[in-house]
Coordinates of C-alpha atoms and ligand atoms in Angstrom, one line a residue:
X1 CA -78.2 56.4 -7.9
X2 CA -80.6 56.1 -5.0
X3 CA -78.4 53.5 -3.2
X4 CA -75.5 55.4 -1.6
X5 CA -73.5 52.2 -1.2
X6 CA -73.7 51.2 -4.9
X7 CA -70.3 51.0 -6.6
X8 CA -69.6 54.0 -8.8
X9 CA -66.7 53.9 -11.2
X10 CA -65.3 57.5 -11.7
X11 CA -63.0 57.2 -14.7
X12 CA -60.4 60.0 -14.7
X13 CA -60.7 60.7 -11.0
X14 CA -57.4 62.6 -10.8
X15 CA -58.3 65.1 -13.5
X16 CA -60.1 68.5 -13.2
X17 CA -63.6 67.0 -13.6
X18 CA -63.1 63.5 -12.1
X19 CA -61.6 64.9 -8.9
X20 CA -64.5 67.4 -8.5
X21 CA -67.0 64.6 -9.0
X22 CA -65.3 62.4 -6.4
X23 CA -65.4 65.4 -3.9
X24 CA -69.1 65.9 -4.7
X25 CA -70.1 62.2 -4.4
X26 CA -68.2 61.9 -1.0
X27 CA -69.9 65.1 0.2
X28 CA -73.3 63.6 -0.7
X29 CA -72.5 60.3 1.2
X30 CA -71.7 57.9 -1.6
X31 CA -69.5 55.4 0.0
X32 CA -68.3 53.0 -2.7
X33 CA -66.3 54.8 -5.3
X34 CA -64.2 52.7 -7.7
X35 CA -61.1 54.5 -8.8
X36 CA -58.1 53.6 -11.0
X37 CA -55.2 55.8 -12.1
X38 CA -54.2 55.8 -15.7
X39 CA -51.1 53.8 -14.8
X40 CA -53.3 51.2 -13.1
X41 CA -55.8 50.9 -15.9
X42 CA -55.2 52.3 -19.4
X43 CA -58.7 52.8 -20.8
X44 CA -57.4 52.6 -24.4
X45 CA -56.7 48.9 -23.9
X46 CA -59.9 47.1 -24.7
X47 CA -59.1 43.7 -23.0
X48 CA -57.9 45.4 -19.8
X49 CA -61.1 47.4 -19.7
X50 CA -63.2 44.3 -20.2
X51 CA -61.4 42.4 -17.5
X52 CA -61.8 45.3 -15.1
X53 CA -65.5 45.5 -15.6
X54 CA -65.9 41.7 -15.4
X55 CA -64.1 41.7 -12.1
X56 CA -65.3 44.9 -10.4
X57 CA -68.9 45.0 -11.8
X58 CA -69.6 48.7 -11.0
X59 CA -73.3 49.7 -10.8
X60 CA -72.8 53.3 -12.2
X61 CA -70.1 54.8 -14.4
X62 CA -69.0 58.5 -14.8
X63 CA -66.7 58.8 -17.8
X64 CA -64.4 61.8 -17.0
X65 CA -61.3 60.2 -18.5
X66 CA -60.3 61.7 -21.9
X67 CA -57.5 63.3 -23.8
X68 CA -58.1 66.9 -23.0
X69 CA -56.3 70.2 -23.8
X70 CA -56.6 73.8 -25.0
X71 CA -56.6 75.2 -28.5
X72 CA -52.9 74.7 -29.1
X73 CA -52.9 71.0 -28.0
X74 CA -56.0 70.3 -30.0
X75 CA -54.4 71.9 -33.1
X76 CA -51.0 70.2 -32.7
X77 CA -52.0 66.6 -31.8
X78 CA -55.2 65.9 -33.8
X79 CA -54.4 62.1 -34.1
X80 CA -54.2 61.8 -30.3
X81 CA -57.4 63.8 -29.8
X82 CA -59.5 61.7 -32.1
X83 CA -58.0 58.3 -31.6
X84 CA -57.5 58.2 -27.8
X85 CA -60.9 59.6 -27.1
X86 CA -62.7 57.2 -29.5
X87 CA -60.8 54.3 -27.9
X88 CA -61.5 55.3 -24.3
X89 CA -65.2 56.0 -24.7
X90 CA -65.9 53.0 -27.0
X91 CA -64.1 50.6 -24.6
X92 CA -65.8 52.0 -21.5
X93 CA -69.3 52.3 -22.9
X94 CA -69.3 48.8 -24.4
X95 CA -67.8 47.1 -21.4
X96 CA -70.2 48.9 -19.1
X97 CA -73.1 47.8 -21.1
X98 CA -71.8 44.2 -21.3
X99 CA -71.2 43.9 -17.6
X100 CA -74.5 45.1 -16.4
X101 CA -73.8 48.7 -15.4
X102 CA -77.2 50.4 -14.7
X103 CA -76.4 53.9 -15.7
X104 CA -73.5 55.7 -17.4
X105 CA -72.8 59.4 -17.8
X106 CA -70.6 60.4 -20.8
X107 CA -69.1 63.9 -20.9
X108 CA -68.7 65.8 -24.2
X109 CA -67.9 69.5 -24.7
X110 CA -69.4 72.6 -26.1
X111 CA -67.0 72.3 -29.1
X112 CA -69.3 69.6 -30.6
X113 CA -71.4 72.5 -32.0
X114 CA -70.9 74.2 -35.3
X115 CA -68.4 77.1 -35.4
X116 CA -71.2 79.5 -36.3
X117 CA -74.1 78.0 -34.3
X118 CA -76.9 80.2 -33.1
X119 CA -76.2 81.8 -29.7
X120 CA -77.0 80.7 -27.1
X121 CA -76.5 77.3 -28.5
X122 CA -79.4 74.8 -28.0
X123 CA -78.9 71.1 -27.9
X124 CA -80.7 70.9 -31.3
X125 CA -77.8 72.7 -33.0
X126 CA -75.7 69.5 -33.1
X127 CA -74.7 68.4 -36.6
X128 CA -76.2 71.5 -38.3
X129 CA -73.0 73.0 -39.7
X130 CA -69.2 72.8 -40.0
X131 CA -67.0 72.6 -36.9
X132 CA -64.3 74.9 -35.7
X133 CA -61.1 73.6 -37.4
X134 CA -58.8 73.9 -34.3
X135 CA -60.7 71.2 -32.4
X136 CA -62.7 69.3 -35.0
X137 CA -60.9 66.0 -34.3
X138 CA -61.8 66.1 -30.6
X139 CA -65.3 67.3 -31.5
X140 CA -65.8 64.4 -33.9
X141 CA -64.8 62.0 -31.1
X142 CA -67.2 63.7 -28.6
X143 CA -70.0 63.6 -31.2
X144 CA -69.4 59.9 -31.7
X145 CA -69.6 59.5 -27.9
X146 CA -73.0 61.1 -27.8
X147 CA -74.2 59.0 -30.7
X148 CA -72.8 55.8 -29.1
X149 CA -74.8 56.4 -25.9
X150 CA -77.9 57.1 -28.0
X151 CA -77.4 53.9 -30.1
X152 CA -77.1 51.7 -27.0
X153 CA -80.2 53.3 -25.5
X154 CA -82.2 52.7 -28.7
X155 CA -81.0 49.2 -29.4
X156 CA -80.6 47.9 -25.9
X157 CA -82.8 50.2 -23.8
X158 CA -79.7 50.9 -21.8
X159 CA -79.5 54.1 -19.6
X160 CA -76.5 56.0 -21.0
X161 CA -76.8 59.8 -20.9
X162 CA -74.5 62.6 -22.1
X163 CA -73.7 66.0 -20.5
X164 CA -72.0 68.8 -22.6
X165 CA -70.0 71.1 -20.3
X166 CA -68.9 74.5 -21.3
X167 CA -65.3 75.7 -20.6
X168 CA -64.4 74.6 -17.1
X169 CA -61.8 75.6 -14.5
X170 CA -60.9 75.0 -10.8
X171 CA -58.7 72.8 -8.6
X172 CA -56.6 70.1 -10.3
X173 CA -56.7 71.9 -13.7
X174 CA -53.8 71.5 -16.1
X175 CA -51.5 74.5 -15.8
X176 CA -49.2 73.6 -18.6
X177 CA -47.9 76.8 -20.4
X178 CA -48.8 75.6 -23.9
X179 CA -51.2 72.6 -23.7
X180 CA -53.7 73.9 -21.1
X181 CA -56.9 75.9 -21.6
X182 CA -56.8 79.7 -21.4
X183 CA -57.8 80.2 -17.8
X184 CA -55.1 78.1 -16.1
X185 CA -52.6 79.2 -18.7
X186 CA -53.2 82.9 -17.9
X187 CA -53.3 82.3 -14.2
X188 CA -49.8 80.7 -14.3
X189 CA -48.4 83.3 -16.7
X190 CA -49.6 86.2 -14.6
X191 CA -48.4 84.6 -11.4
X192 CA -44.9 83.9 -12.9
X193 CA -44.7 87.5 -14.2
X194 CA -45.6 88.9 -10.8
X195 CA -43.0 86.8 -9.1
X196 CA -40.3 87.6 -11.7
X197 CA -41.2 91.3 -11.9
X198 CA -41.8 91.1 -15.7
X199 CA -43.3 94.2 -17.3
X200 CA -45.7 92.5 -19.7
X201 CA -47.7 89.3 -20.1
X202 CA -48.6 88.1 -23.6
X203 CA -52.0 86.7 -24.3
X204 CA -52.8 84.7 -27.4
X205 CA -55.0 85.8 -30.3
X206 CA -57.0 89.0 -30.6
X207 CA -58.8 89.0 -27.2
X208 CA -62.2 89.3 -28.9
X209 CA -63.5 85.7 -28.7
X210 CA -66.2 85.1 -26.1
X211 CA -66.1 82.1 -23.7
X212 CA -68.5 80.9 -21.1
X213 CA -66.8 79.6 -17.9
X214 CA -68.2 77.2 -15.3
X215 CA -66.5 76.3 -12.0
X216 CA -65.8 72.6 -11.9
X217 CA -67.6 72.2 -8.5
X218 CA -70.8 73.4 -10.2
X219 CA -70.2 71.0 -13.1
X220 CA -69.8 68.1 -10.6
X221 CA -73.0 69.1 -8.9
X222 CA -74.8 69.1 -12.3
X223 CA -73.3 65.7 -13.2
X224 CA -74.7 64.1 -10.1
X225 CA -78.0 65.9 -10.6
X226 CA -78.3 64.4 -14.1
X227 CA -77.4 60.9 -12.9
X228 CA -80.0 61.2 -10.2
X229 CA -82.8 62.8 -12.3
X230 CA -82.3 62.5 -16.1
X231 CA -82.7 59.5 -18.4
X232 CA -83.2 60.8 -21.9
X233 CA -81.9 60.3 -25.4
X234 CA -80.7 63.8 -26.0
X235 CA -77.5 65.2 -24.5
X236 CA -77.8 68.1 -22.0
X237 CA -75.9 71.4 -22.1
X238 CA -74.2 72.4 -18.8
X239 CA -73.2 76.0 -18.7
X240 CA -73.1 79.0 -16.4
X241 CA -74.5 81.7 -18.6
X242 CA -71.4 83.8 -17.6
X243 CA -69.7 84.9 -20.8
X244 CA -66.7 87.1 -21.1
X245 CA -64.3 88.1 -23.9
X246 CA -60.7 86.7 -23.6
X247 CA -59.6 90.3 -23.0
X248 CA -62.0 90.7 -20.1
X249 CA -60.9 87.3 -18.7
X250 CA -57.3 88.4 -18.9
X251 CA -58.0 91.6 -17.0
X252 CA -59.9 89.7 -14.3
X253 CA -57.1 87.0 -13.9
X254 CA -54.5 89.9 -13.8
X255 CA -56.5 91.5 -11.0
X256 CA -57.0 88.3 -9.0
X257 CA -53.3 87.4 -9.3
X258 CA -52.2 90.9 -8.5
X259 CA -50.0 91.5 -11.6
X260 CA -49.4 95.2 -12.2
X261 CA -47.7 95.2 -15.6
X262 CA -49.1 95.5 -19.1
X263 CA -51.0 93.1 -21.4
X264 CA -49.6 92.2 -24.9
X265 CA -51.3 90.2 -27.6
X266 CA -49.8 87.5 -29.9
X267 CA -51.8 87.7 -33.1
X268 CA -50.0 84.7 -34.6
X269 CA -52.0 82.4 -32.2
X270 CA -55.5 81.3 -33.3
X271 CA -58.7 82.7 -31.8
X272 CA -60.7 79.5 -32.4
X273 CA -64.5 79.7 -32.2
X274 CA -65.7 83.4 -32.0
X275 CA -68.4 82.6 -29.5
X276 CA -69.9 79.5 -27.8
X277 CA -72.4 80.4 -25.2
X278 CA -74.6 77.4 -24.5
X279 CA -78.3 77.5 -24.0
X280 CA -78.6 75.6 -20.7
X281 CA -82.4 76.1 -20.3
X282 CA -83.1 72.4 -20.5
X283 CA -81.0 71.8 -17.4
X284 CA -82.5 74.8 -15.7
X285 CA -86.0 73.5 -16.5
X286 CA -85.0 70.2 -14.8
X287 CA -84.2 72.3 -11.7
X288 CA -80.5 72.9 -11.7
X289 CA -78.7 76.2 -11.5
X290 CA -75.0 77.1 -11.0
X291 CA -73.7 78.8 -7.8
X292 CA -70.1 80.0 -8.2
X293 CA -69.5 83.4 -9.8
X294 CA -66.5 83.8 -12.1
X295 CA -64.7 86.2 -9.8
X296 CA -65.2 84.0 -6.7
X297 CA -64.2 80.9 -8.7
X298 CA -61.0 82.6 -9.9
X299 CA -60.1 83.7 -6.4
X300 CA -60.6 80.2 -5.0
X301 CA -58.7 78.6 -7.9
X302 CA -55.8 81.0 -7.5
X303 CA -55.6 80.1 -3.8
X304 CA -55.6 76.4 -4.7
X305 CA -52.8 77.1 -7.3
X306 CA -50.7 78.8 -4.7
X307 CA -51.2 76.1 -2.1
X308 CA -50.9 73.1 -4.4
X309 CA -48.9 73.9 -7.5
X310 CA -46.5 76.6 -6.3
X311 CA -45.9 75.1 -2.9
X312 CA -45.2 71.7 -4.5
X313 CA -42.6 73.2 -6.8
X314 CA -40.7 74.9 -4.0
Ligands
NDP1 N1 -61.6 71.0 -19.0 C1 -62.6 71.6 -19.6 O1 -62.6 72.8 -19.8 C2 -63.6 70.7 -20.2 C3 -63.7 69.3 -20.0 N2 -64.7 68.6 -20.6 C4 -64.7 67.1 -20.5 O2 -64.6 66.7 -19.2 C5 -63.9 65.4 -19.2 C6 -62.7 65.5 -18.2 O3 -61.9 66.6 -18.6 P1 -60.8 67.2 -17.6 O4 -61.0 66.7 -16.2 O5 -60.7 68.6 -17.9 O6 -59.5 66.5 -18.1 P2 -58.1 66.2 -17.3 O7 -57.0 66.1 -18.4 O8 -58.0 67.1 -16.2 O9 -58.4 64.7 -16.8 C7 -58.5 63.6 -17.6 C8 -58.3 62.4 -16.8 O10 -58.4 61.3 -17.7 C9 -57.3 60.4 -17.4 N3 -56.9 59.7 -18.6 C10 -56.5 60.2 -19.8 N4 -56.2 59.2 -20.7 C11 -56.4 58.0 -20.0 C12 -56.3 56.6 -20.3 N5 -55.9 56.2 -21.5 N6 -56.6 55.7 -19.4 C13 -57.0 56.1 -18.2 N7 -57.2 57.4 -17.8 C14 -56.9 58.3 -18.7 C15 -56.2 61.3 -17.0 O11 -55.1 60.7 -16.4 P3 -53.6 61.1 -16.7 O12 -53.6 62.6 -16.5 O13 -52.9 60.3 -15.7 O14 -53.4 60.7 -18.1 C16 -56.9 62.3 -16.2 O15 -57.0 61.9 -14.9 C17 -63.5 65.1 -20.6 O16 -64.4 64.3 -21.2 C18 -63.5 66.5 -21.2 O17 -63.8 66.4 -22.6 C19 -65.7 69.2 -21.3 C20 -65.7 70.5 -21.5 C21 -64.7 71.4 -20.9
F7E2 C1 -63.2 73.5 -23.6 C2 -62.7 73.6 -25.1 O1 -61.4 74.1 -25.1 C3 -60.8 74.3 -26.4 O2 -61.4 75.3 -27.1 P1 -61.2 76.9 -26.7 O3 -62.3 77.3 -25.9 O4 -60.9 77.6 -27.9 O5 -59.9 76.7 -25.7 P2 -58.8 77.5 -25.0 O6 -59.2 77.6 -23.6 O7 -57.5 76.9 -25.3 O8 -58.8 79.0 -25.7 C4 -59.8 79.9 -25.6 C5 -59.4 81.2 -26.1 O9 -58.4 81.8 -25.3 C6 -57.3 82.3 -26.1 N1 -56.1 82.3 -25.3 C7 -55.4 83.4 -24.9 N2 -54.3 83.2 -24.3 C8 -54.3 81.8 -24.2 C9 -53.3 80.9 -23.6 O10 -52.3 81.3 -23.0 N3 -53.7 79.6 -23.7 C10 -54.8 79.1 -24.3 N4 -55.0 77.8 -24.3 N5 -55.7 80.0 -24.9 C11 -55.4 81.3 -24.8 C12 -57.3 81.3 -27.3 O11 -56.5 81.9 -28.4 C13 -58.8 81.2 -27.6 O12 -59.2 82.3 -28.3 C14 -61.1 73.1 -27.3 O13 -59.9 72.9 -28.1 C15 -61.7 72.0 -26.7 O14 -60.7 71.4 -25.8 C16 -62.8 72.4 -25.8 O15 -63.8 71.7 -25.8

């Protein structure tokens, strides 16, 4: 990644992560970004992906295209979460290798670790115990992605690396009421309750699970950092160290949005993993640290939501 004019294919550039990576690369002066929407190139279609790589010959690839969703989506569409993710990552990784890509970054997720992994979770906890059932299909696909990168590195000495982000949030997140992750779901629900004058907002589960949140601009910074400085077999955790209970998160989002009613709890909804704080000391030892606090990140994301999602719906 030393040549700022080398062609970099950012797959999934309109999503939460891909769009943040594009912003970061542009900010750093990378001038030759190769971008395709889902409609222009469906990454589940193997022959289309091969033709694309044969024609465009990118030098680097950042794989931020995937089937992504929160606990409800993962639990409801297991076939999509395993099949689409296996297809996308296998097609992209294999074509990238075949067509001379120098370096590829694959993105997994903290859900690859066992449900009851030691906390904070080190990289070595992978495949040491049973997964959380609400997202095991997605997790299996992501574990296969890590292993695919490792296999190509071992057999072909090819520079494929994997980053494992914790729960992310920020601009261009998915604010769907059911299929999104908790943070954008709550931001939208509190906002709509404030606007409609509702007395109560209902939050899923017990409120006791702990989650670690990282602003997507920090994640993008870490991804570029890894591409520039890391070439190892083992995947690398990317976390913030900022852990809150879902109840604390709900109180914080309520405050940032300015909703003044009550919180209710829907105990019919699953809690998922009780805790998944990642041990990001390997990344810290390489010299990377996050910058955005959860409170600042929430404020910035709510401003973005007001200006982009609410304004667009008017
Ligand atoms: N969000 C989070 O909290 C976390 C995300 N990650 C990982 O980061 C990566 C990106 O996630 P995130 O940005 O949140 O997801 P988003 O859903 O925001 O973005 C995913 C992108 O992939 C594109 N895409 C999906 N399917 C296809 C396809 N068949 N062909 C081409 N493009 C496709 C989507 O396009 P379209 O919308 O048009 O389908 C979208 O632009 C994923 O690997 C995810 O596992 C890891 C940990 C946490
Ligand atoms: C990043 C990670 O994201 C997913 O895992 P998750 O962390 O469990 O995801 P989540 O954000 O959807 O939920 C976090 C917690 O929050 C609670 N919760 C409350 N109220 C709402 C709510 O309104 N929506 C949602 N989605 N959750 C809610 C919810 O019940 C749970 O206890 C994986 O499937 C997988 O995709 C993955 O890797």
